[in-house]
PDB file of C-alpha atoms in Angstrom:
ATOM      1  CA  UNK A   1      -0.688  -2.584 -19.394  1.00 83.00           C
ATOM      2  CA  UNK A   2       1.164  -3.180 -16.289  1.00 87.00           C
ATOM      3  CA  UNK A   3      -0.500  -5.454 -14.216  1.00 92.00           C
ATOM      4  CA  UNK A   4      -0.149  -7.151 -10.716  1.00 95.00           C
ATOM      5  CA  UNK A   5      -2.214 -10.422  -9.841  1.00 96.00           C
ATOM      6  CA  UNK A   6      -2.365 -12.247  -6.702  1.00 97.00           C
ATOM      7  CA  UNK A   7      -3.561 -15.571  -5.406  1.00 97.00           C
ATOM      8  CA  UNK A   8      -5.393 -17.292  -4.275  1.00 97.00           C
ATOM      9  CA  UNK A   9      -7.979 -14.650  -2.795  1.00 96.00           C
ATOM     10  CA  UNK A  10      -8.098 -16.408   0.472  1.00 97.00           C
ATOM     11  CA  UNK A  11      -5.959 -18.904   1.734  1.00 98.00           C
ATOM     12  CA  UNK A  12      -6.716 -21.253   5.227  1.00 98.00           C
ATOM     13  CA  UNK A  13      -4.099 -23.429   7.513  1.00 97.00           C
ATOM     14  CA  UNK A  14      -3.773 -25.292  10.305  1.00 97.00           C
ATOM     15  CA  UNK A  15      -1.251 -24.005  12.757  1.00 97.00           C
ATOM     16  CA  UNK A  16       2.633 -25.360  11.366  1.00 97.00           C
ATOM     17  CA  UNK A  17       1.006 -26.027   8.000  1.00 97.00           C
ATOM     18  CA  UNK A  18       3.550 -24.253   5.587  1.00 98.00           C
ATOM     19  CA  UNK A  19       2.666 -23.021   2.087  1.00 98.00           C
ATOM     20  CA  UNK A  20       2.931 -19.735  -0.006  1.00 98.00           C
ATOM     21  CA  UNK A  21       1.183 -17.061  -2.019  1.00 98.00           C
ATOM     22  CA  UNK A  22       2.152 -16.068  -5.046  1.00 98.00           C
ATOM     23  CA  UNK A  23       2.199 -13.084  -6.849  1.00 98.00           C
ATOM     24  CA  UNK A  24       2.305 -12.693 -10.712  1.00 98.00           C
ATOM     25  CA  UNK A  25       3.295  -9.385 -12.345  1.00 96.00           C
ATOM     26  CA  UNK A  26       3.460  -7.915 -15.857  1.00 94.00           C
ATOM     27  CA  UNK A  27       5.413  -4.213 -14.980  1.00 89.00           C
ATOM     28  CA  UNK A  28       7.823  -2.795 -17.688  1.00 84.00           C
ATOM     29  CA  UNK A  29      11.123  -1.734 -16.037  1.00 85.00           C
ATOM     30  CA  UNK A  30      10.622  -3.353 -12.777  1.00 88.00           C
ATOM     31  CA  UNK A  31      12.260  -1.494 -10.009  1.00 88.00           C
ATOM     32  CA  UNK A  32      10.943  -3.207  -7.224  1.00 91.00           C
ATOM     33  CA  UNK A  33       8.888  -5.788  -5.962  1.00 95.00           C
ATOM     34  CA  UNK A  34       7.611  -4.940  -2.664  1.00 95.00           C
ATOM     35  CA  UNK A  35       5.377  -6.942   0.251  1.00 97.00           C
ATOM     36  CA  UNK A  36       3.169  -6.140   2.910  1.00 97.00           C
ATOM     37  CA  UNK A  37       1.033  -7.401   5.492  1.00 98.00           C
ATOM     38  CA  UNK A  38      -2.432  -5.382   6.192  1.00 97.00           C
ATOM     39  CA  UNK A  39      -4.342  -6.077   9.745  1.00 97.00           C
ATOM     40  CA  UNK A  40      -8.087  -5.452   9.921  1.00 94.00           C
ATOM     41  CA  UNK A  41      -8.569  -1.642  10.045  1.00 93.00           C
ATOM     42  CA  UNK A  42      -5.084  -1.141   9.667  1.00 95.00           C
ATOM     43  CA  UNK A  43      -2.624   0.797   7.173  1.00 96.00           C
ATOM     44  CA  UNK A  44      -0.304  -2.029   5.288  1.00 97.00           C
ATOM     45  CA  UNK A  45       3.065  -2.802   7.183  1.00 96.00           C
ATOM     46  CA  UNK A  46       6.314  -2.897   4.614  1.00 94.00           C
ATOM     47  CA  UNK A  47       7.790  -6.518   4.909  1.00 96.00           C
ATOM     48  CA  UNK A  48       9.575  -6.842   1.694  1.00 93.00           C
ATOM     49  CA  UNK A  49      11.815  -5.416  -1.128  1.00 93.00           C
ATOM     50  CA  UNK A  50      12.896  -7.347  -4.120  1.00 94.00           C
ATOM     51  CA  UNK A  51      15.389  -5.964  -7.118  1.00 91.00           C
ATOM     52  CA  UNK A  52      16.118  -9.073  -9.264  1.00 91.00           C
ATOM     53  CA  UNK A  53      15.389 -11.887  -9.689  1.00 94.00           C
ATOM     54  CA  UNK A  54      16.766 -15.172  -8.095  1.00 96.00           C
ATOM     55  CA  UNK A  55      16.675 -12.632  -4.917  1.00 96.00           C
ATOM     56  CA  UNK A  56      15.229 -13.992  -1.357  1.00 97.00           C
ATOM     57  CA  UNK A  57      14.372 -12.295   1.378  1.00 96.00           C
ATOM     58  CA  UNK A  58      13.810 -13.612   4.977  1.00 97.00           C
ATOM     59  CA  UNK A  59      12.151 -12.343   7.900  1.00 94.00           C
ATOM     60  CA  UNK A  60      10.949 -14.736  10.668  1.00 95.00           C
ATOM     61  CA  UNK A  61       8.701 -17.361   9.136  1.00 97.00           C
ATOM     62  CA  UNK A  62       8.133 -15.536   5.873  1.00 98.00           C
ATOM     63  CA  UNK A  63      10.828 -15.658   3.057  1.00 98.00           C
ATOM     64  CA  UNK A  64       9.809 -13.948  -0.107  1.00 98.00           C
ATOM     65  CA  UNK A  65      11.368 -14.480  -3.720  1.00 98.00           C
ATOM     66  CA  UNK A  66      11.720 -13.171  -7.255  1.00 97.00           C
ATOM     67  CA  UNK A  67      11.574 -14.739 -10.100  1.00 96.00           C
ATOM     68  CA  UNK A  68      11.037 -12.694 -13.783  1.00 93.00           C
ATOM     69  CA  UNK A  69       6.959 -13.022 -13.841  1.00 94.00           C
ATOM     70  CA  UNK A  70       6.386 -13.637 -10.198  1.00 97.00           C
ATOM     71  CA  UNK A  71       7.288 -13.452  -6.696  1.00 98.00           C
ATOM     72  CA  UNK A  72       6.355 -15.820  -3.869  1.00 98.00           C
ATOM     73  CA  UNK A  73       5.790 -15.244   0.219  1.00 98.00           C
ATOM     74  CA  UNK A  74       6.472 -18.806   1.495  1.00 98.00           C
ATOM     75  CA  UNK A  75       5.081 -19.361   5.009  1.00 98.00           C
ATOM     76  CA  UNK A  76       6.667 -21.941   6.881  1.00 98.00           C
ATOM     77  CA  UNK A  77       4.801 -23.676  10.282  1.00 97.00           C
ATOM     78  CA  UNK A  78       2.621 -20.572  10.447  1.00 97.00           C
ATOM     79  CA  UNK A  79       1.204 -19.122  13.788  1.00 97.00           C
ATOM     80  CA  UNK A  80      -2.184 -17.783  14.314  1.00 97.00           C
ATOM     81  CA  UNK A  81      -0.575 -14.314  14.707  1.00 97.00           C
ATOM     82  CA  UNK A  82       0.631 -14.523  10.914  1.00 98.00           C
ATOM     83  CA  UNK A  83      -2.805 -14.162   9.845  1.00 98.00           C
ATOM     84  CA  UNK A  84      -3.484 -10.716   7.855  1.00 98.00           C
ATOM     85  CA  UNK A  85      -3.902 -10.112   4.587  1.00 97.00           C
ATOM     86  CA  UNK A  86      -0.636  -9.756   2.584  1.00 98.00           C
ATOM     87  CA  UNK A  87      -0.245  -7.266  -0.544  1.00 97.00           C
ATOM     88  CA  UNK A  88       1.909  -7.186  -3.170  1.00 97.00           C
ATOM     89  CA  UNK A  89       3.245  -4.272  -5.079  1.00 95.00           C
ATOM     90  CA  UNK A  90       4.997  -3.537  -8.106  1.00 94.00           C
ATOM     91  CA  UNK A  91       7.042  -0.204  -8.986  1.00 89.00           C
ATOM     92  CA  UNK A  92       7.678   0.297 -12.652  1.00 83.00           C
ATOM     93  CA  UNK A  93       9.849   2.655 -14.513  1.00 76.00           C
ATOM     94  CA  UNK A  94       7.668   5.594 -13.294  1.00 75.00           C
ATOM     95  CA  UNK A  95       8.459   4.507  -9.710  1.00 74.00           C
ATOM     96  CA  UNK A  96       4.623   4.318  -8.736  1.00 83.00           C
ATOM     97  CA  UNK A  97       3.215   0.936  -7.108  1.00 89.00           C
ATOM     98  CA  UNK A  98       0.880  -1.390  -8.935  1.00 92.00           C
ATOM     99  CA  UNK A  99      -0.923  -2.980  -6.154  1.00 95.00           C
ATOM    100  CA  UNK A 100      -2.555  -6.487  -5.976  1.00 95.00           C
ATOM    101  CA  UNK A 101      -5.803  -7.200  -4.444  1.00 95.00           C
ATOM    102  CA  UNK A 102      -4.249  -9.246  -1.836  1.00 96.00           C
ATOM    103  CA  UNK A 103      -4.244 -12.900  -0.723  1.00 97.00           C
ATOM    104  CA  UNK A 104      -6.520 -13.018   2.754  1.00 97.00           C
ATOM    105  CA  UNK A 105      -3.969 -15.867   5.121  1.00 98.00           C
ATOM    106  CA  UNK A 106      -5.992 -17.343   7.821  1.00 98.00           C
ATOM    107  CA  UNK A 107      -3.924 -19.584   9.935  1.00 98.00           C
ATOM    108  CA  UNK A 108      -6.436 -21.915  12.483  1.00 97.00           C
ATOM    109  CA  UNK A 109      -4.985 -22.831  16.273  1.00 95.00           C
TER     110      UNK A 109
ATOM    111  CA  UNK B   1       8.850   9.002  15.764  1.00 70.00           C
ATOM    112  CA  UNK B   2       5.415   9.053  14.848  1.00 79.00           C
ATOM    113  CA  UNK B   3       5.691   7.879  11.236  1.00 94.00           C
ATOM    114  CA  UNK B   4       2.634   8.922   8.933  1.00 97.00           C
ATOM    115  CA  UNK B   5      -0.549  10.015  11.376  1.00 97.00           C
ATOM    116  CA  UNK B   6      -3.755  10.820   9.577  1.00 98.00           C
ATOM    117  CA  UNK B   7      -7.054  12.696  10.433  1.00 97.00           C
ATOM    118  CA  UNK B   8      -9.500  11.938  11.151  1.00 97.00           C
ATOM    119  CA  UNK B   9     -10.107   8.199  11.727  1.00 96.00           C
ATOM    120  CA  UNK B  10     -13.558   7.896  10.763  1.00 96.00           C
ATOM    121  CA  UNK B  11     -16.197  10.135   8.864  1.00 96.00           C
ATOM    122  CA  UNK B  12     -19.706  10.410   7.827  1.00 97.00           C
ATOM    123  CA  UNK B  13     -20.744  12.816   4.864  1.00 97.00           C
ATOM    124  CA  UNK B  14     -23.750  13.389   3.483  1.00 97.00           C
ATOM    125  CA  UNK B  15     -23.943  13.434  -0.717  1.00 97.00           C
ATOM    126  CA  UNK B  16     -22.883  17.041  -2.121  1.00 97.00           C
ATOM    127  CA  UNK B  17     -20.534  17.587   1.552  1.00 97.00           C
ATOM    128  CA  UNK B  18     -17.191  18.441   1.494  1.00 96.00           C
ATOM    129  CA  UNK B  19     -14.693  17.569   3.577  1.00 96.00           C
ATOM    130  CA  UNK B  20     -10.471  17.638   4.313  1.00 97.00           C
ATOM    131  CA  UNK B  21      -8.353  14.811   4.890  1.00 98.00           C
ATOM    132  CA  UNK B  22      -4.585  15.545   6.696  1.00 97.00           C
ATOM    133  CA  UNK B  23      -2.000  13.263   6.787  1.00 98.00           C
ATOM    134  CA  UNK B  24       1.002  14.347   8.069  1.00 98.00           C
ATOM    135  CA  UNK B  25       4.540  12.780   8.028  1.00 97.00           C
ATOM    136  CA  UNK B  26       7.350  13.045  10.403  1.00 95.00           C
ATOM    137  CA  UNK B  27      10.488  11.211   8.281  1.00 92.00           C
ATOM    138  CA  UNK B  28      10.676  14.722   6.047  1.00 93.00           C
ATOM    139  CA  UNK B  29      10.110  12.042   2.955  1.00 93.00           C
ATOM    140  CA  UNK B  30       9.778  13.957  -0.364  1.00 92.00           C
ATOM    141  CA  UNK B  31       7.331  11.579  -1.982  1.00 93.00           C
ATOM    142  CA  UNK B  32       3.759  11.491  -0.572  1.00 95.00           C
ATOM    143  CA  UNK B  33       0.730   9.578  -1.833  1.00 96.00           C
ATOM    144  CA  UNK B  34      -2.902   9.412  -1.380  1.00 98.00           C
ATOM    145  CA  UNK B  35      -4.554   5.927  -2.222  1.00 98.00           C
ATOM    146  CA  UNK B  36      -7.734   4.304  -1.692  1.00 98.00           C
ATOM    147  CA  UNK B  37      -9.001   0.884  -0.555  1.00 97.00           C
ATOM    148  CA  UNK B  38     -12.122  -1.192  -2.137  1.00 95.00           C
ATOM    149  CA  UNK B  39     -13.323  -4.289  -1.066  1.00 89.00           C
ATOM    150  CA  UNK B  40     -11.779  -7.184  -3.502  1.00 85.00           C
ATOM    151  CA  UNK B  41      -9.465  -4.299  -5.598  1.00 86.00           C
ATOM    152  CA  UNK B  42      -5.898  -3.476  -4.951  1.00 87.00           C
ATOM    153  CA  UNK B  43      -4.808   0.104  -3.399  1.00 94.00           C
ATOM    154  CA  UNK B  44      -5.873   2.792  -5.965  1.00 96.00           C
ATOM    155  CA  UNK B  45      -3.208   5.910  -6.077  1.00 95.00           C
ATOM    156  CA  UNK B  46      -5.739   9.072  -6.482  1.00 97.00           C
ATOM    157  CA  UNK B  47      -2.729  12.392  -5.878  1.00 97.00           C
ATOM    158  CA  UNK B  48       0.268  11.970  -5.072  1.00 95.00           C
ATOM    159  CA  UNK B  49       3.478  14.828  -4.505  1.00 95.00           C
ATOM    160  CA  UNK B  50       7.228  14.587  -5.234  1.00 91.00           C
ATOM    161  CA  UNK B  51       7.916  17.703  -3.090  1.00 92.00           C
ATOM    162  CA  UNK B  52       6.419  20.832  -1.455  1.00 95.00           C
ATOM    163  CA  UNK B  53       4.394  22.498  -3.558  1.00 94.00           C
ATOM    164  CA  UNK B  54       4.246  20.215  -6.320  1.00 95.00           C
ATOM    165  CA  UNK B  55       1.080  17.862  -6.329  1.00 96.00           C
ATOM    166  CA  UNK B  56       0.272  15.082  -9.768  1.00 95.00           C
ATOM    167  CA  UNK B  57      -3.209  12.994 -10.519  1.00 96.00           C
ATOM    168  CA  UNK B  58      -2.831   8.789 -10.045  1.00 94.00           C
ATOM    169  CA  UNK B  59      -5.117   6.757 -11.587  1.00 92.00           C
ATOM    170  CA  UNK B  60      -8.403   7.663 -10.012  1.00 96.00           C
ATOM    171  CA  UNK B  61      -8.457  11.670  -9.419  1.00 97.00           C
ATOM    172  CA  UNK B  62     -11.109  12.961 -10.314  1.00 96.00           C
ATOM    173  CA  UNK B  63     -13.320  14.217  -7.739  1.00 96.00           C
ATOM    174  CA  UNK B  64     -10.684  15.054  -5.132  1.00 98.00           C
ATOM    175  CA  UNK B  65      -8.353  17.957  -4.606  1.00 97.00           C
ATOM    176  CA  UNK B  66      -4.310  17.935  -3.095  1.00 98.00           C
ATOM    177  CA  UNK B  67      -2.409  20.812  -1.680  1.00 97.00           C
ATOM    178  CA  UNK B  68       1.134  20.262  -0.061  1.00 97.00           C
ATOM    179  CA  UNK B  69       1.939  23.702   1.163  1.00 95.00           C
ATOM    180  CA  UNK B  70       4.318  21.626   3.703  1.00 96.00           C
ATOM    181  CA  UNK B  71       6.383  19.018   3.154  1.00 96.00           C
ATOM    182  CA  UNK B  72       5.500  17.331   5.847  1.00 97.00           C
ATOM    183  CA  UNK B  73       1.811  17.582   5.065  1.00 98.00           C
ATOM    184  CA  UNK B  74      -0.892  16.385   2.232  1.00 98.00           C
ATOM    185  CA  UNK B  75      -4.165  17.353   1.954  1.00 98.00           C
ATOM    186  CA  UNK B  76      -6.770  15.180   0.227  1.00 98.00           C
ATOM    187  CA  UNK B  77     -10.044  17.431  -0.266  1.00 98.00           C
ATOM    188  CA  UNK B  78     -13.806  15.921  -1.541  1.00 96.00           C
ATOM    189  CA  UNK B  79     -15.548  19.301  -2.927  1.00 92.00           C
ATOM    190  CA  UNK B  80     -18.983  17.762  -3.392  1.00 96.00           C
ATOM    191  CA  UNK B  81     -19.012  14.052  -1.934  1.00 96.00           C
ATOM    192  CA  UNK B  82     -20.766  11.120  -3.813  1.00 97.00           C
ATOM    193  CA  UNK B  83     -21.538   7.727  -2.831  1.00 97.00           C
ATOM    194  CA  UNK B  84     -19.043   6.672  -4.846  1.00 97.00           C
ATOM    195  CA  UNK B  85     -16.153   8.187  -3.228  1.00 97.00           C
ATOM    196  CA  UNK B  86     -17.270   5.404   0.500  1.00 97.00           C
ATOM    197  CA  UNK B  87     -13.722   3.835   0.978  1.00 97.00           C
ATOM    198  CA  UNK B  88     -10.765   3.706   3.120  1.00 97.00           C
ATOM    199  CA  UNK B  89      -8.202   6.392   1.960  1.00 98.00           C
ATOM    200  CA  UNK B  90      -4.535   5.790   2.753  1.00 98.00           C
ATOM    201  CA  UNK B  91      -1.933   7.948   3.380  1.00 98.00           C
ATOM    202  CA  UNK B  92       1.879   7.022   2.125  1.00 96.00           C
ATOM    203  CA  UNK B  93       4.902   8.786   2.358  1.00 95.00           C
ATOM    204  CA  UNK B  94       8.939   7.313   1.061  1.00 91.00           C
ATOM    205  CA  UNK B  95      11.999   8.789   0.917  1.00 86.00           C
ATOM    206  CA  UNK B  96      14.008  10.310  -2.110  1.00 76.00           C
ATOM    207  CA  UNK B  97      15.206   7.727  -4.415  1.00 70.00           C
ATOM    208  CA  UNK B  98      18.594   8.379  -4.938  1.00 64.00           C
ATOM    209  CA  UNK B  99      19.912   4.840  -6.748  1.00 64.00           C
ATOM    210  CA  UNK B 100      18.013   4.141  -9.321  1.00 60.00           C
ATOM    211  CA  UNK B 101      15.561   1.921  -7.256  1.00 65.00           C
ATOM    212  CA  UNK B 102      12.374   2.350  -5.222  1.00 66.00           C
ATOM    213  CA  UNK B 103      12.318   3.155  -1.927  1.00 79.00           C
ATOM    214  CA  UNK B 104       9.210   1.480   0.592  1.00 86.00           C
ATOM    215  CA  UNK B 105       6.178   3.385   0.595  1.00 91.00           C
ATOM    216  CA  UNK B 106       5.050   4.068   4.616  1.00 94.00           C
ATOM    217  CA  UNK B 107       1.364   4.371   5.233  1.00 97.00           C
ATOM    218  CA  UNK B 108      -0.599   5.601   7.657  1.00 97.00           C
ATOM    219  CA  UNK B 109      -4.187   3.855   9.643  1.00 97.00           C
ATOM    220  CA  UNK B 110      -6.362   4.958   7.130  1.00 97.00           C
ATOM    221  CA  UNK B 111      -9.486   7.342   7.033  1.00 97.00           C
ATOM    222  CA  UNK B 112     -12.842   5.102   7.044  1.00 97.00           C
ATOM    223  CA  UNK B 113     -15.183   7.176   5.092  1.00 97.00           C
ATOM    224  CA  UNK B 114     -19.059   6.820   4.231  1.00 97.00           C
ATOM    225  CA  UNK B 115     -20.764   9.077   1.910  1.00 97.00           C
ATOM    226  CA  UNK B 116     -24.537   8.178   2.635  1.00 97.00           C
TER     227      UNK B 116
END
């Protein structure tokens, strides 16, 4: 059963403290690996789109890779504006998304 | 460029109400999608459309009703609403994937919805 798994559930930093959430995924004929950030009351925001893996993506302070089981969003000297909750997504060989429950980022002043 | 707008932004029903959600897309994407949100559970995919006129049950339909009459528009209808069916529906729309891959998914604010 395809399958996408995120963590941790929560995740809280000081201000500059860098680290990264992971995502895990078990999707037969990947076709994508996608990321997004979600604000409170929000719809999610596309950040990300990963093919293959070894691939990186960067945007900003966020740089998101691929790897065969997982993908990482590594947050380097974070800002208090980078907090959200950030989903990942895979799309299998029937193109529809397998969502995670999400990794909540709170980043403290 | 107003991307994916939905109506309406909030909603209370009472149990056995029905009710219409719009979501309307101005990118004229083929794909739509309805989804909803739970507390602690990833985005659920209830409908979703490949094209106008053509509609397909996700993984959690029952209970709600699609039409796409227009390709810019999706219709997500609750015929007799249960407590159950509280959430935060999404509205998604992405473009025709033409290369083999998959294309970004664009969503809309959500509809907050209590069923009391």
């Amino acid at each position: 059963e395809d399958q996408v798994t995120q963590s941790p559930e929560a995740l809280r930093l000081q201000e500059g403290e860098s680290s990264s959430l992971n995502c895990s995924y078990t999707v037969s004929g990947l076709r994508g690996l996608f990321w997004y950030r979600q604000d409170p009351g929000k719809g999610p925001e596309f950040l990300f789109t990963l093919y293959s893996a070894g691939e990186e993506k960067e945007k900003e302070r966020l740089k998101a890779t691929l790897t065969k089981k997982e993908s990482f969003l590594h947050i380097t000297a974070p800002k208090p504006e980078d907090s959200a909750t950030y989903l990942c997504a895979a799309s299998g060989s029937n193109y529809q998304l397998i969502w995670g429950a999400g990794t909540k980022l709170i980043i403290k002043p | 460029n107003a991307g994916v707008t939905q109506t309406p932004k909030f909603r209370v029903l009472k149990t056995g109400q029905s009710m219409t959600l719009l979501c309307a897309q101005d990118m004229n994407h083929e794909y739509m999608y309805w989804y909803r949100q739970d507390p602690g559970m990833g985005l659920r995919l209830i409908h979703y459309s490949v094209g106008e006129g053509t509609t397909a049950k996700g993984e959690v339909p029952d209970g709600y009703n699609v039409s796409r009459l227009k390709k810019q528009n999706f219709l997500l209808g609750l015929e007799s609403a249960a407590p159950s069916q509280t959430s935060v529906y999404f509205c998604a729309s992405r473009d025709l994937d033409g290369r083999g891959y998959s294309y970004e998914q664009y969503f809309g604010p959500g509809t907050r919805l209590t069923v009391t």
